[in-house]
Amino acid sequence: MRRAVYPGSFDPMTNGHVNIIERALEQCDHLIVAVARNISKTAMFSFDERLEMIREHFVDEPRLSVASFEGLLVDFAANNNCQAVIRGLRAIADFEYEYQMANMNRKLNPNIETIFLMADPNNFYVSSRLVKEVAILGGDLHGVVPDAVRDRLVQKVQSR
Ligand code: PNS
């Protein structure tokens, strides 16, 4: 059974993430979408909200589970019997950071392979950071994030 983990901040999940998840599911038997708890980013959504948005969207996908993790990604992967880490690559700007992470992770645990999926052209420009900025400034996010995420972004901005 091929198991993979797709880690990230998912603050919030975008259509770019959704596309990578759907394609990653074609490459493995089970995918764990893992929300990292230990990153020093200022988040808009709580961990529970992020997990909930992913779970809600993929409620009908039995081959996907959603979890959060603290500590090293390779330890989470090994403890959950995952042989691969999935990452999406958008612009060249992503490459250096991803290359460093993939190699550091390989050094930490050579049994876990990082697999990169290229972002599809529709989502090449989409990032959680820009999505939050556009939401705060009242822009239209139709087609950029799932509708349920868009509703939550609107609520979040209104409640600020
Ligand atoms: O979506 P992001 O914010 O780019 O995801 C980054 C993430 C969560 C994949 C990365 O920060 C991570 O793996 N954090 C876990 C801690 C860890 O293992 N650090 C060493 C990685 S080389």
PDB file of C-alpha atoms and ligand atoms in Angstrom:
ATOM      1  CA  MET A   1       0.000   0.000   0.000  1.00  0.00           C
ATOM      2  CA  ARG A   2       1.504   3.300  -1.061  1.00  0.00           C
ATOM      3  CA  ARG A   3       0.907   6.030   1.457  1.00  0.00           C
ATOM      4  CA  ALA A   4       1.930   9.664   1.090  1.00  0.00           C
ATOM      5  CA  VAL A   5       1.704  12.817   3.151  1.00  0.00           C
ATOM      6  CA  TYR A   6       0.915  16.259   1.754  1.00  0.00           C
ATOM      7  CA  PRO A   7       2.080  18.758   4.389  1.00  0.00           C
ATOM      8  CA  GLY A   8       1.513  22.484   4.576  1.00  0.00           C
ATOM      9  CA  SER A   9       0.021  25.423   6.404  1.00  0.00           C
ATOM     10  CA  PHE A  10      -3.282  25.401   4.473  1.00  0.00           C
ATOM     11  CA  ASP A  11      -4.225  28.830   5.813  1.00  0.00           C
ATOM     12  CA  PRO A  12      -6.582  28.412   4.037  1.00  0.00           C
ATOM     13  CA  MET A  13      -6.758  25.563   1.508  1.00  0.00           C
ATOM     14  CA  THR A  14      -6.896  27.004  -2.038  1.00  0.00           C
ATOM     15  CA  ASN A  15      -7.967  25.459  -5.340  1.00  0.00           C
ATOM     16  CA  GLY A  16      -4.248  24.988  -5.974  1.00  0.00           C
ATOM     17  CA  HIS A  17      -4.072  22.701  -2.930  1.00  0.00           C
ATOM     18  CA  VAL A  18      -7.259  20.925  -4.009  1.00  0.00           C
ATOM     19  CA  ASN A  19      -5.781  20.224  -7.430  1.00  0.00           C
ATOM     20  CA  ILE A  20      -2.526  18.853  -5.964  1.00  0.00           C
ATOM     21  CA  ILE A  21      -4.515  16.648  -3.538  1.00  0.00           C
ATOM     22  CA  GLU A  22      -6.680  15.232  -6.341  1.00  0.00           C
ATOM     23  CA  ARG A  23      -3.638  14.453  -8.480  1.00  0.00           C
ATOM     24  CA  ALA A  24      -1.654  13.045  -5.536  1.00  0.00           C
ATOM     25  CA  LEU A  25      -4.544  10.639  -4.874  1.00  0.00           C
ATOM     26  CA  GLU A  26      -3.964   9.213  -8.354  1.00  0.00           C
ATOM     27  CA  GLN A  27      -0.388   8.374  -7.388  1.00  0.00           C
ATOM     28  CA  CYS A  28      -0.944   6.683  -4.044  1.00  0.00           C
ATOM     29  CA  ASP A  29      -3.407   4.462  -2.204  1.00  0.00           C
ATOM     30  CA  HIS A  30      -3.810   6.744   0.799  1.00  0.00           C
ATOM     31  CA  LEU A  31      -2.979  10.405   1.265  1.00  0.00           C
ATOM     32  CA  ILE A  32      -2.675  12.215   4.587  1.00  0.00           C
ATOM     33  CA  VAL A  33      -3.112  15.971   4.334  1.00  0.00           C
ATOM     34  CA  ALA A  34      -1.086  17.199   7.296  1.00  0.00           C
ATOM     35  CA  VAL A  35      -1.437  20.698   8.716  1.00  0.00           C
ATOM     36  CA  ALA A  36       1.817  21.797  10.362  1.00  0.00           C
ATOM     37  CA  ARG A  37       1.425  23.167  13.882  1.00  0.00           C
ATOM     38  CA  ASN A  38       4.917  24.463  14.434  1.00  0.00           C
ATOM     39  CA  ILE A  39       5.474  27.081  11.827  1.00  0.00           C
ATOM     40  CA  SER A  40       6.056  30.689  12.698  1.00  0.00           C
ATOM     41  CA  LYS A  41       3.475  32.223  10.405  1.00  0.00           C
ATOM     42  CA  THR A  42       0.736  34.572  11.452  1.00  0.00           C
ATOM     43  CA  ALA A  43      -2.325  32.530  10.699  1.00  0.00           C
ATOM     44  CA  MET A  44      -5.801  33.773   9.824  1.00  0.00           C
ATOM     45  CA  PHE A  45      -7.508  30.463  10.609  1.00  0.00           C
ATOM     46  CA  SER A  46      -7.067  28.283  13.689  1.00  0.00           C
ATOM     47  CA  PHE A  47      -5.695  24.768  13.210  1.00  0.00           C
ATOM     48  CA  ASP A  48      -9.135  23.310  13.838  1.00  0.00           C
ATOM     49  CA  GLU A  49     -10.714  25.571  11.224  1.00  0.00           C
ATOM     50  CA  ARG A  50      -8.075  24.574   8.678  1.00  0.00           C
ATOM     51  CA  LEU A  51      -8.530  20.869   9.361  1.00  0.00           C
ATOM     52  CA  GLU A  52     -12.307  21.283   9.168  1.00  0.00           C
ATOM     53  CA  MET A  53     -12.213  23.060   5.782  1.00  0.00           C
ATOM     54  CA  ILE A  54     -10.088  20.272   4.278  1.00  0.00           C
ATOM     55  CA  ARG A  55     -12.219  17.514   5.845  1.00  0.00           C
ATOM     56  CA  GLU A  56     -15.462  19.133   4.649  1.00  0.00           C
ATOM     57  CA  HIS A  57     -14.223  19.442   1.085  1.00  0.00           C
ATOM     58  CA  PHE A  58     -13.011  15.839   0.864  1.00  0.00           C
ATOM     59  CA  VAL A  59     -15.770  14.263   2.945  1.00  0.00           C
ATOM     60  CA  ASP A  60     -16.514  11.716   0.174  1.00  0.00           C
ATOM     61  CA  GLU A  61     -12.904  10.624  -0.322  1.00  0.00           C
ATOM     62  CA  PRO A  62     -12.198   7.541   1.834  1.00  0.00           C
ATOM     63  CA  ARG A  63      -8.572   7.370   0.689  1.00  0.00           C
ATOM     64  CA  LEU A  64      -7.792  10.730   2.269  1.00  0.00           C
ATOM     65  CA  SER A  65      -7.297  11.584   5.918  1.00  0.00           C
ATOM     66  CA  VAL A  66      -6.556  14.917   7.537  1.00  0.00           C
ATOM     67  CA  ALA A  67      -4.238  15.381  10.493  1.00  0.00           C
ATOM     68  CA  SER A  68      -2.105  17.985  12.173  1.00  0.00           C
ATOM     69  CA  PHE A  69       1.468  17.461  13.237  1.00  0.00           C
ATOM     70  CA  GLU A  70       4.173  19.023  15.355  1.00  0.00           C
ATOM     71  CA  GLY A  71       7.898  18.452  14.995  1.00  0.00           C
ATOM     72  CA  LEU A  72       9.720  17.043  12.026  1.00  0.00           C
ATOM     73  CA  LEU A  73       7.746  16.187   8.920  1.00  0.00           C
ATOM     74  CA  VAL A  74       9.888  13.097   8.208  1.00  0.00           C
ATOM     75  CA  ASP A  75       9.087  11.756  11.687  1.00  0.00           C
ATOM     76  CA  PHE A  76       5.370  12.257  11.083  1.00  0.00           C
ATOM     77  CA  ALA A  77       5.709  10.535   7.693  1.00  0.00           C
ATOM     78  CA  ALA A  78       7.623   7.566   9.134  1.00  0.00           C
ATOM     79  CA  ASN A  79       5.276   7.182  12.111  1.00  0.00           C
ATOM     80  CA  ASN A  80       2.333   7.086   9.714  1.00  0.00           C
ATOM     81  CA  ASN A  81       3.919   4.599   7.293  1.00  0.00           C
ATOM     82  CA  CYS A  82       4.198   7.121   4.470  1.00  0.00           C
ATOM     83  CA  GLN A  83       6.897   6.513   1.884  1.00  0.00           C
ATOM     84  CA  ALA A  84       6.527   9.860   0.167  1.00  0.00           C
ATOM     85  CA  VAL A  85       6.023  13.564   0.802  1.00  0.00           C
ATOM     86  CA  ILE A  86       4.016  15.428  -1.829  1.00  0.00           C
ATOM     87  CA  ARG A  87       4.706  19.083  -2.563  1.00  0.00           C
ATOM     88  CA  GLY A  88       3.263  21.353  -5.227  1.00  0.00           C
ATOM     89  CA  LEU A  89       5.564  23.571  -7.272  1.00  0.00           C
ATOM     90  CA  ARG A  90       4.301  26.792  -8.762  1.00  0.00           C
ATOM     91  CA  ALA A  91       6.752  29.445  -9.882  1.00  0.00           C
ATOM     92  CA  ILE A  92      10.526  29.206 -10.051  1.00  0.00           C
ATOM     93  CA  ALA A  93      10.444  31.219  -6.832  1.00  0.00           C
ATOM     94  CA  ASP A  94       9.197  28.116  -4.993  1.00  0.00           C
ATOM     95  CA  PHE A  95      12.059  26.011  -6.232  1.00  0.00           C
ATOM     96  CA  GLU A  96      14.958  27.020  -4.002  1.00  0.00           C
ATOM     97  CA  TYR A  97      13.021  26.634  -0.755  1.00  0.00           C
ATOM     98  CA  GLU A  98      11.498  23.341  -1.881  1.00  0.00           C
ATOM     99  CA  TYR A  99      14.852  21.995  -3.061  1.00  0.00           C
ATOM    100  CA  GLN A 100      16.421  22.803   0.307  1.00  0.00           C
ATOM    101  CA  MET A 101      13.563  21.222   2.227  1.00  0.00           C
ATOM    102  CA  ALA A 102      13.532  18.086   0.069  1.00  0.00           C
ATOM    103  CA  ASN A 103      17.257  17.584   0.537  1.00  0.00           C
ATOM    104  CA  MET A 104      17.195  18.282   4.265  1.00  0.00           C
ATOM    105  CA  ASN A 105      14.330  15.815   4.612  1.00  0.00           C
ATOM    106  CA  ARG A 106      16.271  13.220   2.602  1.00  0.00           C
ATOM    107  CA  LYS A 107      19.269  13.748   4.898  1.00  0.00           C
ATOM    108  CA  LEU A 108      17.043  13.296   7.944  1.00  0.00           C
ATOM    109  CA  ASN A 109      15.367  10.170   6.542  1.00  0.00           C
ATOM    110  CA  PRO A 110      16.601   8.734   3.227  1.00  0.00           C
ATOM    111  CA  ASN A 111      13.659   6.318   3.103  1.00  0.00           C
ATOM    112  CA  ILE A 112      11.170   9.104   2.465  1.00  0.00           C
ATOM    113  CA  GLU A 113      11.037  10.508  -1.045  1.00  0.00           C
ATOM    114  CA  THR A 114       9.748  13.981  -1.891  1.00  0.00           C
ATOM    115  CA  ILE A 115       7.552  14.004  -4.982  1.00  0.00           C
ATOM    116  CA  PHE A 116       6.831  17.335  -6.668  1.00  0.00           C
ATOM    117  CA  LEU A 117       3.697  17.947  -8.677  1.00  0.00           C
ATOM    118  CA  MET A 118       3.692  20.990 -10.932  1.00  0.00           C
ATOM    119  CA  ALA A 119       0.820  23.372 -10.282  1.00  0.00           C
ATOM    120  CA  ASP A 120      -1.641  23.332 -13.136  1.00  0.00           C
ATOM    121  CA  PRO A 121      -1.741  26.538 -15.211  1.00  0.00           C
ATOM    122  CA  ASN A 122      -5.108  27.592 -13.724  1.00  0.00           C
ATOM    123  CA  ASN A 123      -3.619  27.771 -10.249  1.00  0.00           C
ATOM    124  CA  PHE A 124      -0.098  28.900 -11.025  1.00  0.00           C
ATOM    125  CA  TYR A 125      -0.638  32.288  -9.369  1.00  0.00           C
ATOM    126  CA  VAL A 126      -2.681  31.090  -6.395  1.00  0.00           C
ATOM    127  CA  SER A 127      -1.238  31.213  -2.878  1.00  0.00           C
ATOM    128  CA  SER A 128      -2.842  31.281   0.556  1.00  0.00           C
ATOM    129  CA  ARG A 129      -1.002  34.545   1.267  1.00  0.00           C
ATOM    130  CA  LEU A 130      -2.515  36.330  -1.756  1.00  0.00           C
ATOM    131  CA  VAL A 131      -5.922  34.787  -1.090  1.00  0.00           C
ATOM    132  CA  LYS A 132      -5.941  36.319   2.425  1.00  0.00           C
ATOM    133  CA  GLU A 133      -4.817  39.698   1.083  1.00  0.00           C
ATOM    134  CA  VAL A 134      -7.532  39.726  -1.587  1.00  0.00           C
ATOM    135  CA  ALA A 135     -10.156  38.644   0.988  1.00  0.00           C
ATOM    136  CA  ILE A 136      -9.159  41.434   3.384  1.00  0.00           C
ATOM    137  CA  LEU A 137      -9.368  43.976   0.548  1.00  0.00           C
ATOM    138  CA  GLY A 138     -12.795  42.717  -0.564  1.00  0.00           C
ATOM    139  CA  GLY A 139     -11.782  41.117  -3.878  1.00  0.00           C
ATOM    140  CA  ASP A 140     -13.648  38.311  -5.602  1.00  0.00           C
ATOM    141  CA  LEU A 141     -12.169  34.885  -4.883  1.00  0.00           C
ATOM    142  CA  HIS A 142     -14.593  32.898  -7.003  1.00  0.00           C
ATOM    143  CA  GLY A 143     -12.730  29.988  -8.620  1.00  0.00           C
ATOM    144  CA  VAL A 144      -9.614  30.567  -6.524  1.00  0.00           C
ATOM    145  CA  VAL A 145     -10.706  28.763  -3.369  1.00  0.00           C
ATOM    146  CA  PRO A 146     -13.560  26.277  -2.774  1.00  0.00           C
ATOM    147  CA  ASP A 147     -16.904  28.058  -2.203  1.00  0.00           C
ATOM    148  CA  ALA A 148     -17.048  26.953   1.447  1.00  0.00           C
ATOM    149  CA  VAL A 149     -13.585  28.415   2.045  1.00  0.00           C
ATOM    150  CA  ARG A 150     -14.660  31.645   0.325  1.00  0.00           C
ATOM    151  CA  ASP A 151     -17.648  31.892   2.692  1.00  0.00           C
ATOM    152  CA  ARG A 152     -15.370  31.382   5.684  1.00  0.00           C
ATOM    153  CA  LEU A 153     -12.951  34.040   4.414  1.00  0.00           C
ATOM    154  CA  VAL A 154     -15.794  36.538   4.062  1.00  0.00           C
ATOM    155  CA  GLN A 155     -17.020  35.741   7.596  1.00  0.00           C
ATOM    156  CA  LYS A 156     -13.498  35.986   8.990  1.00  0.00           C
ATOM    157  CA  VAL A 157     -12.892  39.380   7.395  1.00  0.00           C
ATOM    158  CA  GLN A 158     -16.296  40.685   8.538  1.00  0.00           C
ATOM    159  CA  SER A 159     -15.629  39.595  12.121  1.00  0.00           C
ATOM    160  CA  ARG A 160     -12.284  41.411  12.303  1.00  0.00           C
TER     161      ARG A 160
HETATM  162  O1  PNS B   1       2.643  25.298   3.089  1.00  0.00           O
HETATM  163  P1  PNS B   1       3.974  25.611   3.668  1.00  0.00           P
HETATM  164  O2  PNS B   1       3.840  26.643   4.745  1.00  0.00           O
HETATM  165  O3  PNS B   1       4.975  26.001   2.628  1.00  0.00           O
HETATM  166  O4  PNS B   1       4.509  24.251   4.375  1.00  0.00           O
HETATM  167  C1  PNS B   1       5.780  24.181   4.971  1.00  0.00           C
HETATM  168  C2  PNS B   1       5.946  22.872   5.741  1.00  0.00           C
HETATM  169  C3  PNS B   1       4.858  22.723   6.769  1.00  0.00           C
HETATM  170  C4  PNS B   1       5.863  21.711   4.768  1.00  0.00           C
HETATM  171  C5  PNS B   1       7.345  22.884   6.420  1.00  0.00           C
HETATM  172  O5  PNS B   1       7.470  24.040   7.158  1.00  0.00           O
HETATM  173  C6  PNS B   1       7.580  21.669   7.315  1.00  0.00           C
HETATM  174  O6  PNS B   1       7.805  20.586   6.827  1.00  0.00           O
HETATM  175  N1  PNS B   1       7.499  21.868   8.647  1.00  0.00           N
HETATM  176  C7  PNS B   1       7.682  20.798   9.600  1.00  0.00           C
HETATM  177  C8  PNS B   1       8.995  20.963  10.376  1.00  0.00           C
HETATM  178  C9  PNS B   1      10.133  20.293   9.660  1.00  0.00           C
HETATM  179  O7  PNS B   1      10.140  19.110   9.399  1.00  0.00           O
HETATM  180  N2  PNS B   1      11.142  21.107   9.330  1.00  0.00           N
HETATM  181  C10 PNS B   1      12.290  20.671   8.569  1.00  0.00           C
HETATM  182  C11 PNS B   1      11.947  20.696   7.094  1.00  0.00           C
HETATM  183  S1  PNS B   1      13.382  20.661   6.149  1.00  0.00           S
END
